[in-house]
């Protein structure tokens, strides 16, 4: 079955700097890769996603890149702000799979 | 539009008791997923249901855990004879049919077993 690995587990960046979180997946048939943000005491919320027919997608300060050959994808947050502090999860879903498998999460802290 | 509603938000049970967690999906959503999150860990898939059908229960422990999504009413995750290791946050997510993947999560139910 699908396995998703995520690094780093914790990340601290200065406000205004960029943050990058990386994930790898095992199932070459996976075709959907969402990223979720979870704030303390709340449920995860989708922030951006990418499908396997696209190499990069951007939404304001957030971008995601996908390398199908290497089976890895990354989240990039630019001009970080205090409200970006949260836990971020990557995930993957295969074309025939019914479930979405999540990475172990990255706790991002933005230093003022 | 109401989001995914989970209740109770917090539940305390003693070892050996039963826990029932309820999830009402977003209006118009016919797919429900349950995930478990241990403290400081990721989201572990448990089960995927459609109305009156279990589609994928590969993440469910073989014993004591069951899930249903009846034709009417919320989805229920039931844990019998709870043990301390069942203490976790249980998240429900829903999606419409043929959504392509996006899940909408509830706020979670936090189970504490004493």
mmCIF file of C-alpha atoms in Angstrom:
data_model
loop_
_atom_site.group_PDB
_atom_site.id
_atom_site.type_symbol
_atom_site.label_atom_id
_atom_site.label_comp_id
_atom_site.label_asym_id
_atom_site.label_seq_id
_atom_site.Cartn_x
_atom_site.Cartn_y
_atom_site.Cartn_z
ATOM 1 C CA UNK A 1 0.000 0.000 0.000
ATOM 2 C CA UNK A 2 0.897 3.672 -0.173
ATOM 3 C CA UNK A 3 3.439 5.064 2.273
ATOM 4 C CA UNK A 4 4.102 8.780 2.660
ATOM 5 C CA UNK A 5 7.173 10.136 4.431
ATOM 6 C CA UNK A 6 7.484 13.779 5.462
ATOM 7 C CA UNK A 7 10.462 15.891 6.536
ATOM 8 C CA UNK A 8 11.334 17.749 8.656
ATOM 9 C CA UNK A 9 9.179 16.967 11.682
ATOM 10 C CA UNK A 10 9.784 20.448 13.093
ATOM 11 C CA UNK A 11 10.794 23.653 11.354
ATOM 12 C CA UNK A 12 11.468 27.098 12.761
ATOM 13 C CA UNK A 13 11.945 30.071 10.442
ATOM 14 C CA UNK A 14 12.264 33.806 10.878
ATOM 15 C CA UNK A 15 9.191 35.807 9.975
ATOM 16 C CA UNK A 16 9.486 36.879 6.357
ATOM 17 C CA UNK A 17 11.726 33.979 5.369
ATOM 18 C CA UNK A 18 10.626 30.957 3.313
ATOM 19 C CA UNK A 19 9.716 27.511 4.595
ATOM 20 C CA UNK A 20 9.994 24.257 2.641
ATOM 21 C CA UNK A 21 8.495 20.903 3.609
ATOM 22 C CA UNK A 22 9.261 17.753 1.620
ATOM 23 C CA UNK A 23 7.420 14.477 1.155
ATOM 24 C CA UNK A 24 8.017 11.234 -0.682
ATOM 25 C CA UNK A 25 5.495 8.586 -1.647
ATOM 26 C CA UNK A 26 5.844 4.941 -2.565
ATOM 27 C CA UNK A 27 2.956 4.155 -4.937
ATOM 28 C CA UNK A 28 3.795 5.277 -8.468
ATOM 29 C CA UNK A 29 0.072 5.115 -9.293
ATOM 30 C CA UNK A 30 -0.734 7.947 -6.857
ATOM 31 C CA UNK A 31 -2.182 10.913 -8.712
ATOM 32 C CA UNK A 32 -3.484 13.358 -6.116
ATOM 33 C CA UNK A 33 -1.339 15.169 -3.549
ATOM 34 C CA UNK A 34 -3.032 17.531 -1.078
ATOM 35 C CA UNK A 35 -1.506 19.588 1.721
ATOM 36 C CA UNK A 36 -3.398 20.258 4.928
ATOM 37 C CA UNK A 37 -2.830 22.771 7.705
ATOM 38 C CA UNK A 38 -3.875 21.922 11.257
ATOM 39 C CA UNK A 39 -4.076 24.601 13.917
ATOM 40 C CA UNK A 40 -4.068 23.728 17.592
ATOM 41 C CA UNK A 41 -7.246 21.975 18.672
ATOM 42 C CA UNK A 42 -8.780 22.033 15.207
ATOM 43 C CA UNK A 43 -9.283 19.720 12.273
ATOM 44 C CA UNK A 44 -6.982 19.760 9.243
ATOM 45 C CA UNK A 45 -7.880 22.152 6.460
ATOM 46 C CA UNK A 46 -6.862 21.851 2.819
ATOM 47 C CA UNK A 47 -4.531 24.662 1.741
ATOM 48 C CA UNK A 48 -3.408 23.502 -1.701
ATOM 49 C CA UNK A 49 -3.360 20.353 -3.816
ATOM 50 C CA UNK A 50 -1.758 19.129 -7.010
ATOM 51 C CA UNK A 51 -2.538 16.371 -9.473
ATOM 52 C CA UNK A 52 -0.026 14.202 -11.270
ATOM 53 C CA UNK A 53 -0.540 15.878 -14.631
ATOM 54 C CA UNK A 54 0.885 19.129 -13.246
ATOM 55 C CA UNK A 55 4.424 19.848 -12.054
ATOM 56 C CA UNK A 56 3.815 22.994 -10.053
ATOM 57 C CA UNK A 57 0.927 24.979 -8.625
ATOM 58 C CA UNK A 58 0.911 28.313 -6.859
ATOM 59 C CA UNK A 59 -1.630 30.167 -4.740
ATOM 60 C CA UNK A 60 -0.387 33.530 -3.425
ATOM 61 C CA UNK A 61 2.393 32.743 -0.906
ATOM 62 C CA UNK A 62 1.989 28.995 -1.164
ATOM 63 C CA UNK A 63 3.345 26.741 -3.908
ATOM 64 C CA UNK A 64 3.619 23.000 -4.372
ATOM 65 C CA UNK A 65 5.953 21.133 -6.725
ATOM 66 C CA UNK A 66 5.698 17.524 -7.842
ATOM 67 C CA UNK A 67 8.419 15.279 -9.266
ATOM 68 C CA UNK A 68 6.714 12.101 -10.446
ATOM 69 C CA UNK A 69 9.940 10.435 -11.510
ATOM 70 C CA UNK A 70 11.476 10.794 -8.079
ATOM 71 C CA UNK A 71 8.115 10.377 -6.339
ATOM 72 C CA UNK A 72 8.463 13.433 -4.189
ATOM 73 C CA UNK A 73 6.558 16.649 -3.706
ATOM 74 C CA UNK A 74 7.204 19.799 -1.707
ATOM 75 C CA UNK A 75 5.359 22.689 -0.100
ATOM 76 C CA UNK A 76 6.890 26.144 -0.276
ATOM 77 C CA UNK A 77 5.659 29.039 1.842
ATOM 78 C CA UNK A 78 7.192 32.430 1.086
ATOM 79 C CA UNK A 79 7.172 35.616 3.187
ATOM 80 C CA UNK A 80 6.107 33.651 6.237
ATOM 81 C CA UNK A 81 3.827 35.295 8.782
ATOM 82 C CA UNK A 82 2.984 34.425 12.416
ATOM 83 C CA UNK A 83 -0.352 32.961 11.358
ATOM 84 C CA UNK A 84 1.504 30.373 9.274
ATOM 85 C CA UNK A 85 2.528 28.658 12.537
ATOM 86 C CA UNK A 86 0.731 25.290 12.545
ATOM 87 C CA UNK A 87 1.215 21.615 11.746
ATOM 88 C CA UNK A 88 1.319 20.826 8.039
ATOM 89 C CA UNK A 89 0.500 17.430 6.551
ATOM 90 C CA UNK A 90 1.206 16.145 3.072
ATOM 91 C CA UNK A 91 -0.881 13.298 1.679
ATOM 92 C CA UNK A 92 -1.244 11.079 -1.355
ATOM 93 C CA UNK A 93 -4.056 9.196 -3.057
ATOM 94 C CA UNK A 94 -3.720 6.525 -5.706
ATOM 95 C CA UNK A 95 -5.898 6.466 -8.816
ATOM 96 C CA UNK A 96 -7.658 3.329 -7.693
ATOM 97 C CA UNK A 97 -7.292 3.877 -3.964
ATOM 98 C CA UNK A 98 -10.254 4.889 -1.892
ATOM 99 C CA UNK A 99 -8.261 6.454 0.918
ATOM 100 C CA UNK A 100 -5.853 9.346 1.329
ATOM 101 C CA UNK A 101 -2.647 8.495 3.209
ATOM 102 C CA UNK A 102 -1.058 11.243 5.285
ATOM 103 C CA UNK A 103 2.528 12.002 6.184
ATOM 104 C CA UNK A 104 3.571 12.319 9.815
ATOM 105 C CA UNK A 105 3.343 16.117 9.866
ATOM 106 C CA UNK A 106 5.668 19.117 10.207
ATOM 107 C CA UNK A 107 5.312 21.546 13.077
ATOM 108 C CA UNK A 108 6.154 24.958 11.626
ATOM 109 C CA UNK A 109 7.015 27.821 13.979
ATOM 110 C CA UNK A 110 7.488 31.374 12.774
ATOM 111 C CA UNK A 111 9.879 33.448 14.926
ATOM 112 C CA UNK A 112 8.976 37.150 15.196
ATOM 113 C CA UNK B 1 -23.372 25.876 5.125
ATOM 114 C CA UNK B 2 -22.576 23.835 8.161
ATOM 115 C CA UNK B 3 -19.284 21.989 8.040
ATOM 116 C CA UNK B 4 -18.593 18.468 9.194
ATOM 117 C CA UNK B 5 -20.041 18.121 12.686
ATOM 118 C CA UNK B 6 -18.528 15.759 15.204
ATOM 119 C CA UNK B 7 -19.746 15.013 18.685
ATOM 120 C CA UNK B 8 -18.902 14.750 21.383
ATOM 121 C CA UNK B 9 -15.860 16.998 21.151
ATOM 122 C CA UNK B 10 -14.447 15.458 24.313
ATOM 123 C CA UNK B 11 -15.256 12.071 25.781
ATOM 124 C CA UNK B 12 -13.867 10.444 28.909
ATOM 125 C CA UNK B 13 -14.295 6.727 29.443
ATOM 126 C CA UNK B 14 -12.964 4.206 31.934
ATOM 127 C CA UNK B 15 -11.246 1.083 30.730
ATOM 128 C CA UNK B 16 -13.766 -1.506 29.559
ATOM 129 C CA UNK B 17 -16.508 0.981 28.689
ATOM 130 C CA UNK B 18 -17.812 1.749 25.220
ATOM 131 C CA UNK B 19 -17.177 4.917 23.240
ATOM 132 C CA UNK B 20 -19.463 6.141 20.474
ATOM 133 C CA UNK B 21 -18.327 8.970 18.240
ATOM 134 C CA UNK B 22 -20.718 10.610 15.813
ATOM 135 C CA UNK B 23 -20.100 12.427 12.566
ATOM 136 C CA UNK B 24 -22.544 14.330 10.398
ATOM 137 C CA UNK B 25 -21.013 15.035 6.986
ATOM 138 C CA UNK B 26 -21.414 18.264 5.107
ATOM 139 C CA UNK B 27 -24.711 18.660 3.313
ATOM 140 C CA UNK B 28 -24.642 16.818 0.021
ATOM 141 C CA UNK B 29 -21.633 14.677 0.946
ATOM 142 C CA UNK B 30 -22.134 10.940 0.731
ATOM 143 C CA UNK B 31 -18.597 9.777 1.605
ATOM 144 C CA UNK B 32 -17.247 9.630 5.146
ATOM 145 C CA UNK B 33 -13.725 8.845 6.356
ATOM 146 C CA UNK B 34 -12.467 8.280 9.892
ATOM 147 C CA UNK B 35 -8.880 9.003 10.919
ATOM 148 C CA UNK B 36 -7.119 8.605 14.263
ATOM 149 C CA UNK B 37 -4.479 10.989 15.525
ATOM 150 C CA UNK B 38 -2.299 10.099 18.482
ATOM 151 C CA UNK B 39 -0.610 12.982 20.369
ATOM 152 C CA UNK B 40 2.188 14.546 18.311
ATOM 153 C CA UNK B 41 1.559 12.101 15.464
ATOM 154 C CA UNK B 42 0.007 12.088 12.029
ATOM 155 C CA UNK B 43 -3.414 11.066 10.791
ATOM 156 C CA UNK B 44 -3.896 7.329 10.452
ATOM 157 C CA UNK B 45 -6.616 6.130 8.100
ATOM 158 C CA UNK B 46 -9.193 3.889 9.733
ATOM 159 C CA UNK B 47 -12.238 3.436 7.513
ATOM 160 C CA UNK B 48 -14.042 4.827 4.477
ATOM 161 C CA UNK B 49 -17.808 4.544 4.193
ATOM 162 C CA UNK B 50 -20.579 5.496 1.849
ATOM 163 C CA UNK B 51 -24.219 5.401 2.796
ATOM 164 C CA UNK B 52 -24.942 1.910 4.153
ATOM 165 C CA UNK B 53 -21.652 0.532 2.826
ATOM 166 C CA UNK B 54 -18.145 0.074 4.180
ATOM 167 C CA UNK B 55 -15.823 0.657 1.237
ATOM 168 C CA UNK B 56 -12.409 0.300 2.859
ATOM 169 C CA UNK B 57 -11.772 -0.706 6.471
ATOM 170 C CA UNK B 58 -8.128 -1.645 6.060
ATOM 171 C CA UNK B 59 -7.066 0.719 8.834
ATOM 172 C CA UNK B 60 -9.510 -0.499 11.446
ATOM 173 C CA UNK B 61 -8.262 -2.736 14.266
ATOM 174 C CA UNK B 62 -9.766 -6.178 13.850
ATOM 175 C CA UNK B 63 -11.330 -6.244 17.281
ATOM 176 C CA UNK B 64 -13.424 -3.810 19.329
ATOM 177 C CA UNK B 65 -13.749 -1.194 16.555
ATOM 178 C CA UNK B 66 -16.685 -0.844 14.193
ATOM 179 C CA UNK B 67 -18.138 1.874 11.986
ATOM 180 C CA UNK B 68 -21.392 2.485 10.223
ATOM 181 C CA UNK B 69 -22.990 5.131 8.041
ATOM 182 C CA UNK B 70 -26.725 4.415 7.953
ATOM 183 C CA UNK B 71 -29.151 5.647 5.350
ATOM 184 C CA UNK B 72 -30.472 8.182 7.836
ATOM 185 C CA UNK B 73 -28.442 9.856 10.545
ATOM 186 C CA UNK B 74 -24.777 10.362 11.281
ATOM 187 C CA UNK B 75 -21.858 8.016 10.841
ATOM 188 C CA UNK B 76 -20.894 6.260 14.071
ATOM 189 C CA UNK B 77 -17.459 5.034 15.135
ATOM 190 C CA UNK B 78 -17.868 2.588 17.976
ATOM 191 C CA UNK B 79 -15.086 1.377 20.254
ATOM 192 C CA UNK B 80 -15.975 -1.422 22.631
ATOM 193 C CA UNK B 81 -14.107 -2.258 25.850
ATOM 194 C CA UNK B 82 -11.811 0.741 25.538
ATOM 195 C CA UNK B 83 -8.186 0.554 26.675
ATOM 196 C CA UNK B 84 -5.761 3.371 27.502
ATOM 197 C CA UNK B 85 -4.135 2.996 24.072
ATOM 198 C CA UNK B 86 -7.404 4.096 22.460
ATOM 199 C CA UNK B 87 -6.896 7.611 23.838
ATOM 200 C CA UNK B 88 -6.559 9.819 20.779
ATOM 201 C CA UNK B 89 -8.279 12.393 18.632
ATOM 202 C CA UNK B 90 -10.645 10.844 16.116
ATOM 203 C CA UNK B 91 -11.320 12.916 13.028
ATOM 204 C CA UNK B 92 -14.119 12.493 10.579
ATOM 205 C CA UNK B 93 -13.930 13.862 7.055
ATOM 206 C CA UNK B 94 -16.459 13.940 4.264
ATOM 207 C CA UNK B 95 -16.425 14.455 0.533
ATOM 208 C CA UNK B 96 -19.028 14.634 -2.180
ATOM 209 C CA UNK B 97 -19.255 11.875 -4.741
ATOM 210 C CA UNK B 98 -16.553 12.136 -7.397
ATOM 211 C CA UNK B 99 -14.837 14.998 -5.579
ATOM 212 C CA UNK B 100 -11.461 14.077 -6.960
ATOM 213 C CA UNK B 101 -9.998 13.894 -3.532
ATOM 214 C CA UNK B 102 -10.575 16.905 -1.260
ATOM 215 C CA UNK B 103 -11.614 15.966 2.244
ATOM 216 C CA UNK B 104 -13.448 18.304 4.594
ATOM 217 C CA UNK B 105 -12.563 17.582 8.206
ATOM 218 C CA UNK B 106 -14.516 18.054 11.389
ATOM 219 C CA UNK B 107 -12.989 19.460 14.572
ATOM 220 C CA UNK B 108 -12.414 15.990 15.991
ATOM 221 C CA UNK B 109 -13.519 14.011 19.019
ATOM 222 C CA UNK B 110 -10.915 13.658 21.739
ATOM 223 C CA UNK B 111 -11.223 10.397 23.633
ATOM 224 C CA UNK B 112 -9.509 9.977 26.974
ATOM 225 C CA UNK B 113 -9.486 6.551 28.597
ATOM 226 C CA UNK B 114 -8.808 6.536 32.319
#
